[in-house]
Amino acid sequence: SQQGEEDPQALSIQEGENATMNCSYKTSINNLQWYRQNSGRGLVHLILIRSNEREKHSGRLRVTLDTSKKSSSLLITASRAADTASYFCATDHNQAGTALIFGKGTTLSVSS
Amino acid sequence: ETGVTQSPTHLIKTRGQQVTLRCSSQSGHNTVSWYQQALGQGPQFIFQYYREEENGRGNFPPRFSGLQFPNYSSELNVNALELDDSALYLCASSSWDATDTQYFGPGTRLTVL
């Protein structure tokens, strides 16, 4: 089963623009993470936000978390062609140790 | 610091065969998790190993089994392969005291014909 659900499924922007992706989840969490995946390769960890945090920054990334709405957003500012990838949110799964539950992802395409 | 490695990179099998995939965890990590990612989908949790024992399992049948070795490396075995087993298999390692952040290997692409 999939806990997270990203929106939109696909996003196309120009270099320099901002990209916003959203994630909704179903059950309570300890934390929420965002990962990036390039062309069907391994996932790269981007950022983790804990359930008691509302906003977190890392370089050009800004993540927000609204536990009352069970949603999170990932903002990538000043996008570059190298940001072209699929982005996944992942939540922890208390019933199975520390398994991560991923959504289907948002495919971001940044054109120059 | 050595990252997570997986072998082989690609594999082609036929229905009914058995396959073994391998993963070496990042140095300092003692927990390994396996995920299956079908085309166009997010990764799905298969199981996790800690101290050579299974510690949590997702919704996968018993023909998916695993091992963890004393050096924390791991194997994923799949018996009686089915066409739907075609996917990217991802291994992730973490420290038991910090398992919320998992570091992924490049994956093994399995094709079942």
mmCIF file of C-alpha atoms in Angstrom:
data_model
loop_
_atom_site.group_PDB
_atom_site.id
_atom_site.type_symbol
_atom_site.label_atom_id
_atom_site.label_comp_id
_atom_site.label_asym_id
_atom_site.label_seq_id
_atom_site.Cartn_x
_atom_site.Cartn_y
_atom_site.Cartn_z
ATOM 1 C CA SER A 1 0.000 0.000 0.000
ATOM 2 C CA GLN A 2 1.177 3.562 -0.614
ATOM 3 C CA GLN A 3 0.992 6.143 2.121
ATOM 4 C CA GLY A 4 2.086 9.207 0.214
ATOM 5 C CA GLU A 5 0.513 10.655 -2.861
ATOM 6 C CA GLU A 6 2.399 13.294 -4.815
ATOM 7 C CA ASP A 7 0.805 16.010 -6.869
ATOM 8 C CA PRO A 8 1.210 16.841 -9.681
ATOM 9 C CA GLN A 9 2.275 13.605 -11.364
ATOM 10 C CA ALA A 10 4.313 15.578 -13.886
ATOM 11 C CA LEU A 11 5.648 19.136 -13.977
ATOM 12 C CA SER A 12 7.458 20.966 -16.794
ATOM 13 C CA ILE A 13 9.144 24.324 -16.173
ATOM 14 C CA GLN A 14 11.877 26.542 -17.559
ATOM 15 C CA GLU A 15 15.273 26.986 -15.956
ATOM 16 C CA GLY A 16 15.185 29.649 -13.283
ATOM 17 C CA GLU A 17 11.562 29.054 -12.363
ATOM 18 C CA ASN A 18 10.431 27.576 -9.066
ATOM 19 C CA ALA A 19 8.972 24.074 -8.823
ATOM 20 C CA THR A 20 6.467 23.086 -6.180
ATOM 21 C CA MET A 21 5.441 19.514 -5.481
ATOM 22 C CA ASN A 22 2.908 18.380 -2.943
ATOM 23 C CA CYS A 23 2.509 15.200 -0.953
ATOM 24 C CA SER A 24 -0.453 13.945 1.028
ATOM 25 C CA TYR A 25 -0.415 10.994 3.388
ATOM 26 C CA LYS A 26 -2.987 8.999 5.288
ATOM 27 C CA THR A 27 -1.853 8.099 8.801
ATOM 28 C CA SER A 28 0.152 9.800 11.528
ATOM 29 C CA ILE A 29 3.904 9.933 11.007
ATOM 30 C CA ASN A 30 7.119 10.515 12.902
ATOM 31 C CA ASN A 31 8.771 12.220 9.968
ATOM 32 C CA LEU A 32 8.493 12.804 6.237
ATOM 33 C CA GLN A 33 11.325 12.721 3.750
ATOM 34 C CA TRP A 34 11.845 13.728 0.149
ATOM 35 C CA TYR A 35 14.008 11.756 -2.244
ATOM 36 C CA ARG A 36 15.133 12.368 -5.829
ATOM 37 C CA GLN A 37 15.596 9.686 -8.481
ATOM 38 C CA ASN A 38 17.352 10.228 -11.795
ATOM 39 C CA SER A 39 16.303 8.034 -14.723
ATOM 40 C CA GLY A 40 15.375 4.876 -12.804
ATOM 41 C CA ARG A 41 18.541 4.842 -10.731
ATOM 42 C CA GLY A 42 18.934 4.844 -6.961
ATOM 43 C CA LEU A 43 17.217 7.364 -4.739
ATOM 44 C CA VAL A 44 19.075 10.316 -3.279
ATOM 45 C CA HIS A 45 17.955 11.631 0.091
ATOM 46 C CA LEU A 46 17.134 15.340 -0.053
ATOM 47 C CA ILE A 47 15.631 16.401 3.231
ATOM 48 C CA LEU A 48 13.835 15.085 6.311
ATOM 49 C CA ILE A 49 11.265 16.998 8.314
ATOM 50 C CA ARG A 50 10.014 15.745 11.659
ATOM 51 C CA SER A 51 6.386 15.816 12.712
ATOM 52 C CA ASN A 52 7.033 18.646 15.208
ATOM 53 C CA GLU A 53 8.613 20.851 12.532
ATOM 54 C CA ARG A 54 6.686 23.084 10.138
ATOM 55 C CA GLU A 55 9.358 24.219 7.707
ATOM 56 C CA LYS A 56 12.881 23.269 6.783
ATOM 57 C CA HIS A 57 15.438 24.606 4.309
ATOM 58 C CA SER A 58 18.397 23.035 2.591
ATOM 59 C CA GLY A 59 20.106 25.078 -0.104
ATOM 60 C CA ARG A 60 17.511 25.702 -2.837
ATOM 61 C CA LEU A 61 15.032 23.336 -1.194
ATOM 62 C CA ARG A 62 12.241 24.345 1.128
ATOM 63 C CA VAL A 63 9.960 21.771 2.708
ATOM 64 C CA THR A 64 6.814 22.457 4.677
ATOM 65 C CA LEU A 65 4.748 20.052 6.733
ATOM 66 C CA ASP A 66 1.146 20.470 7.853
ATOM 67 C CA THR A 67 0.269 17.540 10.097
ATOM 68 C CA SER A 68 -3.312 18.740 10.543
ATOM 69 C CA LYS A 69 -3.839 18.406 6.787
ATOM 70 C CA LYS A 70 -1.482 15.434 6.468
ATOM 71 C CA SER A 71 0.381 17.161 3.681
ATOM 72 C CA SER A 72 3.828 18.397 2.756
ATOM 73 C CA SER A 73 5.273 20.470 -0.034
ATOM 74 C CA LEU A 74 8.704 20.612 -1.620
ATOM 75 C CA LEU A 75 9.775 23.857 -3.259
ATOM 76 C CA ILE A 76 12.837 23.966 -5.490
ATOM 77 C CA THR A 77 13.844 27.528 -6.190
ATOM 78 C CA ALA A 78 15.701 28.743 -9.280
ATOM 79 C CA SER A 79 15.442 25.352 -11.009
ATOM 80 C CA ARG A 80 18.260 24.037 -13.159
ATOM 81 C CA ALA A 81 18.262 21.457 -15.939
ATOM 82 C CA ALA A 82 20.108 19.139 -13.529
ATOM 83 C CA ASP A 83 17.018 19.145 -11.284
ATOM 84 C CA THR A 84 15.208 17.069 -13.925
ATOM 85 C CA ALA A 85 14.263 13.895 -12.063
ATOM 86 C CA SER A 86 11.451 12.143 -10.219
ATOM 87 C CA TYR A 87 10.741 13.297 -6.693
ATOM 88 C CA PHE A 88 9.195 11.092 -4.019
ATOM 89 C CA CYS A 89 7.927 11.760 -0.563
ATOM 90 C CA ALA A 90 8.345 8.971 1.958
ATOM 91 C CA THR A 91 6.860 8.481 5.382
ATOM 92 C CA ASP A 92 7.809 6.078 8.110
ATOM 93 C CA HIS A 93 5.720 2.967 8.712
ATOM 94 C CA ASN A 94 5.495 2.178 12.393
ATOM 95 C CA GLN A 95 3.964 -1.239 11.795
ATOM 96 C CA ALA A 96 7.023 -2.557 10.023
ATOM 97 C CA GLY A 97 10.046 -1.308 11.843
ATOM 98 C CA THR A 98 11.381 1.703 10.066
ATOM 99 C CA ALA A 99 10.149 0.922 6.580
ATOM 100 C CA LEU A 100 9.590 3.885 4.314
ATOM 101 C CA ILE A 101 6.342 4.188 2.424
ATOM 102 C CA PHE A 102 6.665 6.061 -0.857
ATOM 103 C CA GLY A 103 4.185 7.755 -3.106
ATOM 104 C CA LYS A 104 4.176 7.423 -6.898
ATOM 105 C CA GLY A 105 6.303 10.511 -7.338
ATOM 106 C CA THR A 106 6.323 13.721 -9.341
ATOM 107 C CA THR A 107 8.339 13.789 -12.544
ATOM 108 C CA LEU A 108 9.984 17.178 -12.949
ATOM 109 C CA SER A 109 11.342 18.313 -16.290
ATOM 110 C CA VAL A 110 13.397 21.512 -16.383
ATOM 111 C CA SER A 111 14.232 22.824 -19.823
ATOM 112 C CA SER A 112 16.928 25.346 -20.648
ATOM 113 C CA GLU B 1 33.124 6.485 3.220
ATOM 114 C CA THR B 2 31.856 3.796 0.853
ATOM 115 C CA GLY B 3 28.285 4.101 -0.352
ATOM 116 C CA VAL B 4 25.721 1.369 -0.860
ATOM 117 C CA THR B 5 26.570 -0.969 -3.724
ATOM 118 C CA GLN B 6 24.399 -3.528 -5.469
ATOM 119 C CA SER B 7 25.072 -6.347 -7.876
ATOM 120 C CA PRO B 8 24.353 -7.196 -10.552
ATOM 121 C CA THR B 9 23.257 -4.025 -12.343
ATOM 122 C CA HIS B 10 20.963 -5.822 -14.739
ATOM 123 C CA LEU B 11 19.579 -9.340 -14.823
ATOM 124 C CA ILE B 12 17.307 -11.241 -17.200
ATOM 125 C CA LYS B 13 15.547 -14.388 -16.011
ATOM 126 C CA THR B 14 12.683 -16.535 -17.218
ATOM 127 C CA ARG B 15 9.484 -17.331 -15.401
ATOM 128 C CA GLY B 16 9.893 -19.981 -12.703
ATOM 129 C CA GLN B 17 13.592 -19.378 -12.167
ATOM 130 C CA GLN B 18 15.213 -18.193 -8.977
ATOM 131 C CA VAL B 19 17.347 -15.063 -8.523
ATOM 132 C CA THR B 20 19.721 -13.694 -5.889
ATOM 133 C CA LEU B 21 20.492 -9.999 -5.624
ATOM 134 C CA ARG B 22 23.285 -8.618 -3.462
ATOM 135 C CA CYS B 23 23.825 -5.465 -1.473
ATOM 136 C CA SER B 24 26.746 -4.064 0.461
ATOM 137 C CA SER B 25 25.738 -1.486 3.020
ATOM 138 C CA GLN B 26 27.410 1.841 3.572
ATOM 139 C CA SER B 27 30.245 1.646 6.073
ATOM 140 C CA GLY B 28 29.022 2.132 9.628
ATOM 141 C CA HIS B 29 25.473 1.029 8.778
ATOM 142 C CA ASN B 30 24.027 -2.137 10.336
ATOM 143 C CA THR B 31 20.485 -2.152 8.923
ATOM 144 C CA VAL B 32 19.495 -3.058 5.384
ATOM 145 C CA SER B 33 16.109 -2.602 3.734
ATOM 146 C CA TRP B 34 14.953 -3.879 0.345
ATOM 147 C CA TYR B 35 12.427 -2.210 -1.936
ATOM 148 C CA GLN B 36 10.795 -3.156 -5.232
ATOM 149 C CA GLN B 37 10.046 -0.404 -7.712
ATOM 150 C CA ALA B 38 7.857 -1.250 -10.678
ATOM 151 C CA LEU B 39 7.971 1.013 -13.720
ATOM 152 C CA GLY B 40 6.239 4.316 -13.070
ATOM 153 C CA GLN B 41 5.632 3.537 -9.405
ATOM 154 C CA GLY B 42 7.248 4.452 -6.122
ATOM 155 C CA PRO B 43 9.383 1.926 -4.248
ATOM 156 C CA GLN B 44 7.503 -0.664 -2.189
ATOM 157 C CA PHE B 45 8.995 -1.983 1.032
ATOM 158 C CA ILE B 46 9.860 -5.695 0.919
ATOM 159 C CA PHE B 47 11.656 -6.265 4.224
ATOM 160 C CA GLN B 48 14.361 -5.005 6.560
ATOM 161 C CA TYR B 49 17.257 -6.811 8.232
ATOM 162 C CA TYR B 50 19.048 -5.962 11.447
ATOM 163 C CA ARG B 51 21.545 -8.183 13.275
ATOM 164 C CA GLU B 52 21.012 -10.853 10.637
ATOM 165 C CA GLU B 53 17.296 -11.147 11.378
ATOM 166 C CA GLU B 54 14.253 -9.941 9.539
ATOM 167 C CA ASN B 55 12.853 -6.876 11.262
ATOM 168 C CA GLY B 56 9.658 -5.952 9.474
ATOM 169 C CA ARG B 57 8.147 -7.110 6.211
ATOM 170 C CA GLY B 58 5.895 -5.555 3.645
ATOM 171 C CA ASN B 59 3.112 -7.195 1.662
ATOM 172 C CA PHE B 60 5.262 -9.647 -0.286
ATOM 173 C CA PRO B 61 4.830 -13.447 -0.502
ATOM 174 C CA PRO B 62 7.233 -15.895 1.187
ATOM 175 C CA ARG B 63 9.009 -16.586 -2.104
ATOM 176 C CA PHE B 64 10.760 -13.282 -1.402
ATOM 177 C CA SER B 65 13.360 -14.032 1.234
ATOM 178 C CA GLY B 66 16.542 -12.458 2.449
ATOM 179 C CA LEU B 67 19.717 -12.798 4.427
ATOM 180 C CA GLN B 68 22.001 -10.450 6.261
ATOM 181 C CA PHE B 69 25.611 -11.410 6.925
ATOM 182 C CA PRO B 70 27.889 -10.518 9.861
ATOM 183 C CA ASN B 71 29.480 -7.756 7.778
ATOM 184 C CA TYR B 72 25.949 -6.292 7.321
ATOM 185 C CA SER B 73 25.808 -7.063 3.609
ATOM 186 C CA SER B 74 22.568 -8.611 2.433
ATOM 187 C CA GLU B 75 20.961 -10.796 -0.199
ATOM 188 C CA LEU B 76 17.460 -10.791 -1.628
ATOM 189 C CA ASN B 77 16.273 -14.105 -3.025
ATOM 190 C CA VAL B 78 13.192 -14.523 -5.166
ATOM 191 C CA ASN B 79 11.952 -18.011 -6.034
ATOM 192 C CA ALA B 80 9.518 -19.073 -8.742
ATOM 193 C CA LEU B 81 9.848 -15.805 -10.627
ATOM 194 C CA GLU B 82 6.719 -14.292 -12.150
ATOM 195 C CA LEU B 83 6.434 -11.732 -14.925
ATOM 196 C CA ASP B 84 5.247 -9.118 -12.383
ATOM 197 C CA ASP B 85 8.533 -9.460 -10.511
ATOM 198 C CA SER B 86 10.153 -7.416 -13.279
ATOM 199 C CA ALA B 87 11.224 -4.257 -11.509
ATOM 200 C CA LEU B 88 14.092 -2.214 -10.104
ATOM 201 C CA TYR B 89 15.188 -3.680 -6.768
ATOM 202 C CA LEU B 90 16.652 -1.155 -4.404
ATOM 203 C CA CYS B 91 18.689 -1.769 -1.302
ATOM 204 C CA ALA B 92 19.010 0.888 1.401
ATOM 205 C CA SER B 93 21.231 0.957 4.446
ATOM 206 C CA SER B 94 20.982 2.889 7.676
ATOM 207 C CA SER B 95 22.163 2.884 11.262
ATOM 208 C CA TRP B 96 19.838 1.225 13.738
ATOM 209 C CA ASP B 97 19.879 4.352 15.900
ATOM 210 C CA ALA B 98 19.067 6.554 12.892
ATOM 211 C CA THR B 99 16.994 4.383 10.599
ATOM 212 C CA ASP B 100 14.728 7.196 9.508
ATOM 213 C CA THR B 101 17.266 8.305 6.904
ATOM 214 C CA GLN B 102 18.078 5.485 4.502
ATOM 215 C CA TYR B 103 20.790 5.605 1.865
ATOM 216 C CA PHE B 104 20.000 3.830 -1.359
ATOM 217 C CA GLY B 105 22.138 1.891 -3.767
ATOM 218 C CA PRO B 106 21.843 2.237 -7.554
ATOM 219 C CA GLY B 107 19.506 -0.750 -7.818
ATOM 220 C CA THR B 108 19.328 -3.984 -9.796
ATOM 221 C CA ARG B 109 17.067 -4.017 -12.844
ATOM 222 C CA LEU B 110 15.412 -7.455 -13.058
ATOM 223 C CA THR B 111 13.554 -8.481 -16.190
ATOM 224 C CA VAL B 112 11.499 -11.673 -16.118
ATOM 225 C CA LEU B 113 10.566 -13.102 -19.525
#
